């Protein structure tokens, strides 16, 4: 039941991958960073992750969690999130992605109405950062470890054990979730809808020359409101996100195509090769040619092709 995970999204940033099966919508993944890319995306499912080694930064909306080995995290339903290794070392994460019906079965029972629905609709709770020193955090983490072991072994009855472990986790999250005011709910809902629309536009047009005015116009808002929305929701600026997304697309093309590096740079919206190479090195710690062929010797920018 354990598999590796790669994120592919539609133009709305929603993850396309189906997690688990229709009969049992739970999936466990072995994630290795920085090899696996986890750009900003969202999905209806709930997600849990345990950091086994290394360190990782997990962004859940405007909240940033910096986790080390032994820590864990939770990402709520429909929350934009991303993850990246904190340093050049490898980071291993055991993650679990589950649809709510794996726990409640349907929406016409007490489990859904009392525990899952309030948690999933709580915009004040984009996620959690769990540490071993907090008792109820430790209980959540132990449950994640236990269900991961069951998924790995797949012994008779493992589905029941996984569902029981998930129920324990949801009970703890529902009990300890932060309070949400009506005012914060409306504002968060509006910002979340706007940011998804603007990210959709960027992801569909990242290969073109874009300005903050272009991005703000998508939602018919001012540039200052556009900046505020990005800061409040995913804690970055529109141009910084655009640059980051372009570099992620370039990295994927470097590994999946044989196109010349200059062609890849241009297809990802970089008009100057020197700027592309400099930006790429700042993020990935190597030149584009080294990223494509890790054993390649250092080349200067003019020889990258």
JSON list of C-alpha atoms in Angstrom, two decimals, residues 5-227:
[
{"chain": "A", "resi": 5, "resn": "UNK", "atom": "CA", "xyz": [4.11, 10.51, -4.49]},
{"chain": "A", "resi": 6, "resn": "UNK", "atom": "CA", "xyz": [4.31, 13.18, -7.19]},
{"chain": "A", "resi": 7, "resn": "UNK", "atom": "CA", "xyz": [1.99, 16.15, -7.40]},
{"chain": "A", "resi": 8, "resn": "UNK", "atom": "CA", "xyz": [0.14, 16.88, -10.63]},
{"chain": "A", "resi": 9, "resn": "UNK", "atom": "CA", "xyz": [-2.58, 19.52, -10.65]},
{"chain": "A", "resi": 10, "resn": "UNK", "atom": "CA", "xyz": [-5.22, 20.90, -12.97]},
{"chain": "A", "resi": 11, "resn": "UNK", "atom": "CA", "xyz": [-5.30, 24.58, -13.93]},
{"chain": "A", "resi": 12, "resn": "UNK", "atom": "CA", "xyz": [-7.11, 25.36, -10.68]},
{"chain": "A", "resi": 13, "resn": "UNK", "atom": "CA", "xyz": [-4.22, 23.97, -8.63]},
{"chain": "A", "resi": 14, "resn": "UNK", "atom": "CA", "xyz": [-6.31, 21.00, -7.48]},
{"chain": "A", "resi": 15, "resn": "UNK", "atom": "CA", "xyz": [-4.35, 17.77, -7.28]},
{"chain": "A", "resi": 16, "resn": "UNK", "atom": "CA", "xyz": [-5.39, 15.27, -9.95]},
{"chain": "A", "resi": 17, "resn": "UNK", "atom": "CA", "xyz": [-4.13, 12.11, -8.30]},
{"chain": "A", "resi": 18, "resn": "UNK", "atom": "CA", "xyz": [-6.74, 9.86, -6.70]},
{"chain": "A", "resi": 19, "resn": "UNK", "atom": "CA", "xyz": [-5.62, 8.72, -3.26]},
{"chain": "A", "resi": 20, "resn": "UNK", "atom": "CA", "xyz": [-6.42, 5.12, -2.44]},
{"chain": "A", "resi": 21, "resn": "UNK", "atom": "CA", "xyz": [-9.43, 3.42, -4.04]},
{"chain": "A", "resi": 22, "resn": "UNK", "atom": "CA", "xyz": [-13.16, 4.08, -4.14]},
{"chain": "A", "resi": 23, "resn": "UNK", "atom": "CA", "xyz": [-13.69, 1.29, -1.62]},
{"chain": "A", "resi": 24, "resn": "UNK", "atom": "CA", "xyz": [-10.88, 2.48, 0.67]},
{"chain": "A", "resi": 25, "resn": "UNK", "atom": "CA", "xyz": [-9.85, 6.11, -0.04]},
{"chain": "A", "resi": 26, "resn": "UNK", "atom": "CA", "xyz": [-6.66, 6.16, 2.00]},
{"chain": "A", "resi": 27, "resn": "UNK", "atom": "CA", "xyz": [-3.13, 6.28, 0.62]},
{"chain": "A", "resi": 28, "resn": "UNK", "atom": "CA", "xyz": [0.30, 6.20, 2.29]},
{"chain": "A", "resi": 29, "resn": "UNK", "atom": "CA", "xyz": [3.32, 7.73, 0.58]},
{"chain": "A", "resi": 30, "resn": "UNK", "atom": "CA", "xyz": [7.06, 7.67, 1.05]},
{"chain": "A", "resi": 31, "resn": "UNK", "atom": "CA", "xyz": [8.18, 11.18, 0.13]},
{"chain": "A", "resi": 32, "resn": "UNK", "atom": "CA", "xyz": [11.83, 12.07, -0.45]},
{"chain": "A", "resi": 33, "resn": "UNK", "atom": "CA", "xyz": [12.84, 15.73, -0.65]},
{"chain": "A", "resi": 34, "resn": "UNK", "atom": "CA", "xyz": [14.33, 17.52, -2.49]},
{"chain": "A", "resi": 35, "resn": "UNK", "atom": "CA", "xyz": [13.85, 14.88, -5.21]},
{"chain": "A", "resi": 36, "resn": "UNK", "atom": "CA", "xyz": [10.04, 15.06, -5.07]},
{"chain": "A", "resi": 37, "resn": "UNK", "atom": "CA", "xyz": [8.49, 18.43, -5.88]},
{"chain": "A", "resi": 38, "resn": "UNK", "atom": "CA", "xyz": [5.54, 19.66, -3.82]},
{"chain": "A", "resi": 39, "resn": "UNK", "atom": "CA", "xyz": [4.46, 23.01, -5.29]},
{"chain": "A", "resi": 40, "resn": "UNK", "atom": "CA", "xyz": [1.40, 24.89, -4.09]},
{"chain": "A", "resi": 41, "resn": "UNK", "atom": "CA", "xyz": [-1.69, 22.71, -4.55]},
{"chain": "A", "resi": 42, "resn": "UNK", "atom": "CA", "xyz": [-4.86, 21.66, -2.75]},
{"chain": "A", "resi": 43, "resn": "UNK", "atom": "CA", "xyz": [-7.15, 18.66, -2.48]},
{"chain": "A", "resi": 44, "resn": "UNK", "atom": "CA", "xyz": [-10.37, 17.68, -0.73]},
{"chain": "A", "resi": 45, "resn": "UNK", "atom": "CA", "xyz": [-8.63, 15.01, 1.32]},
{"chain": "A", "resi": 46, "resn": "UNK", "atom": "CA", "xyz": [-7.03, 15.41, 4.73]},
{"chain": "A", "resi": 47, "resn": "UNK", "atom": "CA", "xyz": [-3.25, 14.95, 4.90]},
{"chain": "A", "resi": 48, "resn": "UNK", "atom": "CA", "xyz": [-0.89, 13.91, 7.68]},
{"chain": "A", "resi": 49, "resn": "UNK", "atom": "CA", "xyz": [2.88, 13.65, 7.54]},
{"chain": "A", "resi": 50, "resn": "UNK", "atom": "CA", "xyz": [5.65, 12.40, 9.83]},
{"chain": "A", "resi": 51, "resn": "UNK", "atom": "CA", "xyz": [9.21, 13.64, 9.26]},
{"chain": "A", "resi": 52, "resn": "UNK", "atom": "CA", "xyz": [11.46, 10.59, 9.54]},
{"chain": "A", "resi": 53, "resn": "UNK", "atom": "CA", "xyz": [14.77, 12.27, 8.71]},
{"chain": "A", "resi": 54, "resn": "UNK", "atom": "CA", "xyz": [16.05, 15.68, 7.68]},
{"chain": "A", "resi": 55, "resn": "UNK", "atom": "CA", "xyz": [14.12, 18.93, 7.96]},
{"chain": "A", "resi": 56, "resn": "UNK", "atom": "CA", "xyz": [11.27, 20.38, 5.91]},
{"chain": "A", "resi": 57, "resn": "UNK", "atom": "CA", "xyz": [9.29, 23.60, 5.57]},
{"chain": "A", "resi": 58, "resn": "UNK", "atom": "CA", "xyz": [5.56, 22.99, 5.16]},
{"chain": "A", "resi": 59, "resn": "UNK", "atom": "CA", "xyz": [3.36, 25.90, 4.11]},
{"chain": "A", "resi": 60, "resn": "UNK", "atom": "CA", "xyz": [-0.38, 25.69, 4.82]},
{"chain": "A", "resi": 61, "resn": "UNK", "atom": "CA", "xyz": [-1.94, 28.85, 3.49]},
{"chain": "A", "resi": 62, "resn": "UNK", "atom": "CA", "xyz": [-0.19, 31.76, 5.20]},
{"chain": "A", "resi": 63, "resn": "UNK", "atom": "CA", "xyz": [1.13, 29.54, 8.01]},
{"chain": "A", "resi": 64, "resn": "UNK", "atom": "CA", "xyz": [4.67, 28.17, 7.78]},
{"chain": "A", "resi": 65, "resn": "UNK", "atom": "CA", "xyz": [5.80, 25.14, 9.78]},
{"chain": "A", "resi": 66, "resn": "UNK", "atom": "CA", "xyz": [9.49, 24.24, 10.08]},
{"chain": "A", "resi": 67, "resn": "UNK", "atom": "CA", "xyz": [9.74, 20.59, 11.05]},
{"chain": "A", "resi": 68, "resn": "UNK", "atom": "CA", "xyz": [12.66, 18.41, 12.02]},
{"chain": "A", "resi": 69, "resn": "UNK", "atom": "CA", "xyz": [12.92, 14.62, 12.30]},
{"chain": "A", "resi": 70, "resn": "UNK", "atom": "CA", "xyz": [10.36, 13.37, 14.81]},
{"chain": "A", "resi": 71, "resn": "UNK", "atom": "CA", "xyz": [7.84, 16.16, 14.12]},
{"chain": "A", "resi": 72, "resn": "UNK", "atom": "CA", "xyz": [4.58, 15.76, 12.21]},
{"chain": "A", "resi": 73, "resn": "UNK", "atom": "CA", "xyz": [2.00, 17.91, 10.45]},
{"chain": "A", "resi": 74, "resn": "UNK", "atom": "CA", "xyz": [-1.65, 18.04, 9.40]},
{"chain": "A", "resi": 75, "resn": "UNK", "atom": "CA", "xyz": [-3.09, 19.80, 6.34]},
{"chain": "A", "resi": 76, "resn": "UNK", "atom": "CA", "xyz": [-6.81, 20.48, 6.34]},
{"chain": "A", "resi": 77, "resn": "UNK", "atom": "CA", "xyz": [-9.19, 19.89, 3.44]},
{"chain": "A", "resi": 78, "resn": "UNK", "atom": "CA", "xyz": [-9.04, 22.36, 0.50]},
{"chain": "A", "resi": 79, "resn": "UNK", "atom": "CA", "xyz": [-6.09, 24.26, 1.98]},
{"chain": "A", "resi": 80, "resn": "UNK", "atom": "CA", "xyz": [-3.39, 25.45, -0.40]},
{"chain": "A", "resi": 81, "resn": "UNK", "atom": "CA", "xyz": [-0.11, 23.93, 0.73]},
{"chain": "A", "resi": 82, "resn": "UNK", "atom": "CA", "xyz": [3.45, 23.23, -0.34]},
{"chain": "A", "resi": 83, "resn": "UNK", "atom": "CA", "xyz": [6.59, 21.59, 1.05]},
{"chain": "A", "resi": 84, "resn": "UNK", "atom": "CA", "xyz": [10.32, 21.98, 0.51]},
{"chain": "A", "resi": 85, "resn": "UNK", "atom": "CA", "xyz": [13.50, 20.66, 2.14]},
{"chain": "A", "resi": 86, "resn": "UNK", "atom": "CA", "xyz": [15.06, 23.15, 4.53]},
{"chain": "A", "resi": 87, "resn": "UNK", "atom": "CA", "xyz": [18.64, 22.42, 3.51]},
{"chain": "A", "resi": 88, "resn": "UNK", "atom": "CA", "xyz": [20.61, 20.55, 0.87]},
{"chain": "A", "resi": 89, "resn": "UNK", "atom": "CA", "xyz": [20.30, 17.24, 2.74]},
{"chain": "A", "resi": 90, "resn": "UNK", "atom": "CA", "xyz": [17.66, 14.61, 2.07]},
{"chain": "A", "resi": 91, "resn": "UNK", "atom": "CA", "xyz": [14.37, 14.68, 3.93]},
{"chain": "A", "resi": 92, "resn": "UNK", "atom": "CA", "xyz": [12.16, 11.60, 4.30]},
{"chain": "A", "resi": 93, "resn": "UNK", "atom": "CA", "xyz": [8.46, 11.96, 5.09]},
{"chain": "A", "resi": 94, "resn": "UNK", "atom": "CA", "xyz": [5.82, 9.31, 5.71]},
{"chain": "A", "resi": 95, "resn": "UNK", "atom": "CA", "xyz": [2.55, 10.90, 4.60]},
{"chain": "A", "resi": 96, "resn": "UNK", "atom": "CA", "xyz": [-1.06, 9.76, 4.74]},
{"chain": "A", "resi": 97, "resn": "UNK", "atom": "CA", "xyz": [-3.80, 11.24, 2.54]},
{"chain": "A", "resi": 98, "resn": "UNK", "atom": "CA", "xyz": [-7.39, 10.21, 3.23]},
{"chain": "A", "resi": 99, "resn": "UNK", "atom": "CA", "xyz": [-10.85, 11.17, 2.09]},
{"chain": "A", "resi": 100, "resn": "UNK", "atom": "CA", "xyz": [-13.22, 12.05, 4.97]},
{"chain": "A", "resi": 101, "resn": "UNK", "atom": "CA", "xyz": [-15.59, 9.22, 4.04]},
{"chain": "A", "resi": 102, "resn": "UNK", "atom": "CA", "xyz": [-12.84, 6.74, 4.95]},
{"chain": "A", "resi": 103, "resn": "UNK", "atom": "CA", "xyz": [-13.63, 7.78, 8.52]},
{"chain": "A", "resi": 104, "resn": "UNK", "atom": "CA", "xyz": [-17.29, 8.74, 8.56]},
{"chain": "A", "resi": 105, "resn": "UNK", "atom": "CA", "xyz": [-18.58, 6.57, 5.71]},
{"chain": "A", "resi": 106, "resn": "UNK", "atom": "CA", "xyz": [-21.22, 9.17, 4.79]},
{"chain": "A", "resi": 107, "resn": "UNK", "atom": "CA", "xyz": [-22.42, 12.66, 5.70]},
{"chain": "A", "resi": 108, "resn": "UNK", "atom": "CA", "xyz": [-25.60, 11.63, 7.51]},
{"chain": "A", "resi": 109, "resn": "UNK", "atom": "CA", "xyz": [-24.12, 10.44, 10.79]},
{"chain": "A", "resi": 110, "resn": "UNK", "atom": "CA", "xyz": [-22.76, 11.87, 14.01]},
{"chain": "A", "resi": 111, "resn": "UNK", "atom": "CA", "xyz": [-19.09, 11.33, 13.06]},
{"chain": "A", "resi": 112, "resn": "UNK", "atom": "CA", "xyz": [-19.42, 13.68, 10.10]},
{"chain": "A", "resi": 113, "resn": "UNK", "atom": "CA", "xyz": [-21.67, 16.24, 11.76]},
{"chain": "A", "resi": 114, "resn": "UNK", "atom": "CA", "xyz": [-19.90, 16.48, 15.11]},
{"chain": "A", "resi": 115, "resn": "UNK", "atom": "CA", "xyz": [-16.23, 15.94, 14.25]},
{"chain": "A", "resi": 116, "resn": "UNK", "atom": "CA", "xyz": [-15.31, 16.09, 10.57]},
{"chain": "A", "resi": 117, "resn": "UNK", "atom": "CA", "xyz": [-17.52, 18.88, 9.21]},
{"chain": "A", "resi": 118, "resn": "UNK", "atom": "CA", "xyz": [-16.62, 21.51, 11.86]},
{"chain": "A", "resi": 119, "resn": "UNK", "atom": "CA", "xyz": [-12.92, 20.70, 11.48]},
{"chain": "A", "resi": 120, "resn": "UNK", "atom": "CA", "xyz": [-12.90, 20.82, 7.68]},
{"chain": "A", "resi": 121, "resn": "UNK", "atom": "CA", "xyz": [-14.86, 24.09, 7.58]},
{"chain": "A", "resi": 122, "resn": "UNK", "atom": "CA", "xyz": [-12.68, 25.79, 10.19]},
{"chain": "A", "resi": 123, "resn": "UNK", "atom": "CA", "xyz": [-10.71, 28.41, 8.24]},
{"chain": "A", "resi": 124, "resn": "UNK", "atom": "CA", "xyz": [-8.83, 29.20, 11.45]},
{"chain": "A", "resi": 125, "resn": "UNK", "atom": "CA", "xyz": [-7.32, 25.70, 11.23]},
{"chain": "A", "resi": 126, "resn": "UNK", "atom": "CA", "xyz": [-5.35, 25.32, 7.97]},
{"chain": "A", "resi": 127, "resn": "UNK", "atom": "CA", "xyz": [-3.15, 22.75, 9.69]},
{"chain": "A", "resi": 128, "resn": "UNK", "atom": "CA", "xyz": [-1.14, 21.73, 12.74]},
{"chain": "A", "resi": 129, "resn": "UNK", "atom": "CA", "xyz": [2.51, 21.26, 13.61]},
{"chain": "A", "resi": 130, "resn": "UNK", "atom": "CA", "xyz": [2.92, 18.36, 16.05]},
{"chain": "A", "resi": 131, "resn": "UNK", "atom": "CA", "xyz": [5.90, 17.97, 18.38]},
{"chain": "A", "resi": 132, "resn": "UNK", "atom": "CA", "xyz": [6.65, 14.98, 20.67]},
{"chain": "A", "resi": 133, "resn": "UNK", "atom": "CA", "xyz": [6.69, 17.08, 23.87]},
{"chain": "A", "resi": 134, "resn": "UNK", "atom": "CA", "xyz": [2.94, 17.81, 23.81]},
{"chain": "A", "resi": 135, "resn": "UNK", "atom": "CA", "xyz": [0.86, 14.89, 25.08]},
{"chain": "A", "resi": 136, "resn": "UNK", "atom": "CA", "xyz": [-2.00, 15.03, 22.59]},
{"chain": "A", "resi": 137, "resn": "UNK", "atom": "CA", "xyz": [0.47, 15.73, 19.76]},
{"chain": "A", "resi": 138, "resn": "UNK", "atom": "CA", "xyz": [2.29, 12.56, 20.75]},
{"chain": "A", "resi": 139, "resn": "UNK", "atom": "CA", "xyz": [-0.97, 10.62, 20.59]},
{"chain": "A", "resi": 140, "resn": "UNK", "atom": "CA", "xyz": [-1.57, 11.88, 17.04]},
{"chain": "A", "resi": 141, "resn": "UNK", "atom": "CA", "xyz": [1.97, 10.98, 16.00]},
{"chain": "A", "resi": 142, "resn": "UNK", "atom": "CA", "xyz": [1.74, 7.51, 17.54]},
{"chain": "A", "resi": 143, "resn": "UNK", "atom": "CA", "xyz": [-1.47, 6.92, 15.60]},
{"chain": "A", "resi": 144, "resn": "UNK", "atom": "CA", "xyz": [0.20, 7.99, 12.34]},
{"chain": "A", "resi": 145, "resn": "UNK", "atom": "CA", "xyz": [3.11, 5.62, 13.00]},
{"chain": "A", "resi": 146, "resn": "UNK", "atom": "CA", "xyz": [0.70, 2.80, 13.84]},
{"chain": "A", "resi": 147, "resn": "UNK", "atom": "CA", "xyz": [-1.45, 3.19, 10.72]},
{"chain": "A", "resi": 148, "resn": "UNK", "atom": "CA", "xyz": [1.66, 3.54, 8.53]},
{"chain": "A", "resi": 149, "resn": "UNK", "atom": "CA", "xyz": [2.94, 0.24, 9.92]},
{"chain": "A", "resi": 150, "resn": "UNK", "atom": "CA", "xyz": [-0.42, -1.39, 9.17]},
{"chain": "A", "resi": 151, "resn": "UNK", "atom": "CA", "xyz": [-0.37, -0.07, 5.61]},
{"chain": "A", "resi": 152, "resn": "UNK", "atom": "CA", "xyz": [3.17, -1.35, 5.15]},
{"chain": "A", "resi": 153, "resn": "UNK", "atom": "CA", "xyz": [2.44, -4.85, 6.46]},
{"chain": "A", "resi": 154, "resn": "UNK", "atom": "CA", "xyz": [-1.08, -5.22, 4.96]},
{"chain": "A", "resi": 155, "resn": "UNK", "atom": "CA", "xyz": [-1.96, -8.00, 7.37]},
{"chain": "A", "resi": 156, "resn": "UNK", "atom": "CA", "xyz": [-5.56, -9.20, 7.62]},
{"chain": "A", "resi": 157, "resn": "UNK", "atom": "CA", "xyz": [-7.77, -6.45, 9.02]},
{"chain": "A", "resi": 158, "resn": "UNK", "atom": "CA", "xyz": [-5.30, -3.63, 8.30]},
{"chain": "A", "resi": 159, "resn": "UNK", "atom": "CA", "xyz": [-8.07, -1.45, 6.82]},
{"chain": "A", "resi": 160, "resn": "UNK", "atom": "CA", "xyz": [-9.95, -1.60, 10.13]},
{"chain": "A", "resi": 161, "resn": "UNK", "atom": "CA", "xyz": [-6.84, -0.67, 12.07]},
{"chain": "A", "resi": 162, "resn": "UNK", "atom": "CA", "xyz": [-6.13, 2.28, 9.75]},
{"chain": "A", "resi": 163, "resn": "UNK", "atom": "CA", "xyz": [-9.69, 3.52, 10.06]},
{"chain": "A", "resi": 164, "resn": "UNK", "atom": "CA", "xyz": [-9.53, 3.25, 13.86]},
{"chain": "A", "resi": 165, "resn": "UNK", "atom": "CA", "xyz": [-6.23, 5.17, 13.95]},
{"chain": "A", "resi": 166, "resn": "UNK", "atom": "CA", "xyz": [-7.68, 7.89, 11.73]},
{"chain": "A", "resi": 167, "resn": "UNK", "atom": "CA", "xyz": [-10.71, 8.15, 14.01]},
{"chain": "A", "resi": 168, "resn": "UNK", "atom": "CA", "xyz": [-8.45, 8.70, 17.02]},
{"chain": "A", "resi": 169, "resn": "UNK", "atom": "CA", "xyz": [-6.58, 11.44, 15.14]},
{"chain": "A", "resi": 170, "resn": "UNK", "atom": "CA", "xyz": [-9.74, 13.23, 14.01]},
{"chain": "A", "resi": 171, "resn": "UNK", "atom": "CA", "xyz": [-11.14, 13.11, 17.55]},
{"chain": "A", "resi": 172, "resn": "UNK", "atom": "CA", "xyz": [-8.00, 14.79, 18.89]},
{"chain": "A", "resi": 173, "resn": "UNK", "atom": "CA", "xyz": [-7.93, 17.41, 16.11]},
{"chain": "A", "resi": 174, "resn": "UNK", "atom": "CA", "xyz": [-11.62, 18.22, 16.56]},
{"chain": "A", "resi": 175, "resn": "UNK", "atom": "CA", "xyz": [-11.12, 18.64, 20.30]},
{"chain": "A", "resi": 176, "resn": "UNK", "atom": "CA", "xyz": [-8.08, 20.91, 20.01]},
{"chain": "A", "resi": 177, "resn": "UNK", "atom": "CA", "xyz": [-8.91, 22.94, 16.89]},
{"chain": "A", "resi": 178, "resn": "UNK", "atom": "CA", "xyz": [-8.74, 26.73, 17.33]},
{"chain": "A", "resi": 179, "resn": "UNK", "atom": "CA", "xyz": [-11.94, 28.76, 17.63]},
{"chain": "A", "resi": 180, "resn": "UNK", "atom": "CA", "xyz": [-13.19, 30.50, 14.50]},
{"chain": "A", "resi": 181, "resn": "UNK", "atom": "CA", "xyz": [-15.07, 33.78, 14.45]},
{"chain": "A", "resi": 182, "resn": "UNK", "atom": "CA", "xyz": [-17.72, 34.57, 11.84]},
{"chain": "A", "resi": 183, "resn": "UNK", "atom": "CA", "xyz": [-15.67, 37.58, 10.69]},
{"chain": "A", "resi": 184, "resn": "UNK", "atom": "CA", "xyz": [-12.48, 35.57, 10.14]},
{"chain": "A", "resi": 185, "resn": "UNK", "atom": "CA", "xyz": [-14.46, 32.89, 8.32]},
{"chain": "A", "resi": 186, "resn": "UNK", "atom": "CA", "xyz": [-15.84, 35.32, 5.71]},
{"chain": "A", "resi": 187, "resn": "UNK", "atom": "CA", "xyz": [-12.50, 37.05, 5.13]},
{"chain": "A", "resi": 188, "resn": "UNK", "atom": "CA", "xyz": [-10.59, 33.79, 4.83]},
{"chain": "A", "resi": 189, "resn": "UNK", "atom": "CA", "xyz": [-13.17, 32.38, 2.42]},
{"chain": "A", "resi": 190, "resn": "UNK", "atom": "CA", "xyz": [-12.87, 35.44, 0.19]},
{"chain": "A", "resi": 191, "resn": "UNK", "atom": "CA", "xyz": [-9.06, 35.42, 0.20]},
{"chain": "A", "resi": 192, "resn": "UNK", "atom": "CA", "xyz": [-8.94, 31.69, -0.45]},
{"chain": "A", "resi": 193, "resn": "UNK", "atom": "CA", "xyz": [-11.25, 32.00, -3.47]},
{"chain": "A", "resi": 194, "resn": "UNK", "atom": "CA", "xyz": [-9.24, 34.92, -4.85]},
{"chain": "A", "resi": 195, "resn": "UNK", "atom": "CA", "xyz": [-5.85, 33.27, -4.44]},
{"chain": "A", "resi": 196, "resn": "UNK", "atom": "CA", "xyz": [-7.00, 30.10, -6.19]},
{"chain": "A", "resi": 197, "resn": "UNK", "atom": "CA", "xyz": [-8.24, 32.16, -9.12]},
{"chain": "A", "resi": 198, "resn": "UNK", "atom": "CA", "xyz": [-4.98, 34.12, -9.37]},
{"chain": "A", "resi": 199, "resn": "UNK", "atom": "CA", "xyz": [-2.82, 31.01, -9.05]},
{"chain": "A", "resi": 200, "resn": "UNK", "atom": "CA", "xyz": [-4.90, 29.42, -11.80]},
{"chain": "A", "resi": 201, "resn": "UNK", "atom": "CA", "xyz": [-4.11, 32.39, -14.05]},
{"chain": "A", "resi": 202, "resn": "UNK", "atom": "CA", "xyz": [-0.38, 32.29, -13.26]},
{"chain": "A", "resi": 203, "resn": "UNK", "atom": "CA", "xyz": [-0.12, 28.55, -13.86]},
{"chain": "A", "resi": 204, "resn": "UNK", "atom": "CA", "xyz": [-1.89, 28.89, -17.21]},
{"chain": "A", "resi": 205, "resn": "UNK", "atom": "CA", "xyz": [0.24, 31.85, -18.35]},
{"chain": "A", "resi": 206, "resn": "UNK", "atom": "CA", "xyz": [3.61, 31.47, -16.61]},
{"chain": "A", "resi": 207, "resn": "UNK", "atom": "CA", "xyz": [5.38, 31.26, -19.99]},
{"chain": "A", "resi": 208, "resn": "UNK", "atom": "CA", "xyz": [4.25, 34.79, -20.87]},
{"chain": "A", "resi": 209, "resn": "UNK", "atom": "CA", "xyz": [5.37, 38.18, -19.57]},
{"chain": "A", "resi": 210, "resn": "UNK", "atom": "CA", "xyz": [3.18, 38.87, -16.54]},
{"chain": "A", "resi": 211, "resn": "UNK", "atom": "CA", "xyz": [2.90, 41.86, -14.22]},
{"chain": "A", "resi": 212, "resn": "UNK", "atom": "CA", "xyz": [1.17, 42.37, -10.88]},
{"chain": "A", "resi": 213, "resn": "UNK", "atom": "CA", "xyz": [-1.43, 44.42, -12.75]},
{"chain": "A", "resi": 214, "resn": "UNK", "atom": "CA", "xyz": [-2.21, 41.40, -14.95]},
{"chain": "A", "resi": 215, "resn": "UNK", "atom": "CA", "xyz": [-2.58, 39.11, -11.94]},
{"chain": "A", "resi": 216, "resn": "UNK", "atom": "CA", "xyz": [-4.71, 41.58, -9.96]},
{"chain": "A", "resi": 217, "resn": "UNK", "atom": "CA", "xyz": [-7.01, 42.12, -12.95]},
{"chain": "A", "resi": 218, "resn": "UNK", "atom": "CA", "xyz": [-8.06, 38.47, -12.81]},
{"chain": "A", "resi": 219, "resn": "UNK", "atom": "CA", "xyz": [-10.05, 39.22, -9.65]},
{"chain": "A", "resi": 220, "resn": "UNK", "atom": "CA", "xyz": [-10.75, 42.86, -10.51]},
{"chain": "A", "resi": 221, "resn": "UNK", "atom": "CA", "xyz": [-8.81, 44.10, -7.49]},
{"chain": "A", "resi": 222, "resn": "UNK", "atom": "CA", "xyz": [-6.06, 46.68, -7.00]},
{"chain": "A", "resi": 223, "resn": "UNK", "atom": "CA", "xyz": [-2.39, 45.73, -7.02]},
{"chain": "A", "resi": 224, "resn": "UNK", "atom": "CA", "xyz": [-2.14, 46.54, -3.33]},
{"chain": "A", "resi": 225, "resn": "UNK", "atom": "CA", "xyz": [-5.08, 44.23, -2.53]},
{"chain": "A", "resi": 226, "resn": "UNK", "atom": "CA", "xyz": [-3.49, 41.57, -4.73]},
{"chain": "A", "resi": 227, "resn": "UNK", "atom": "CA", "xyz": [-0.25, 41.87, -2.74]}
]
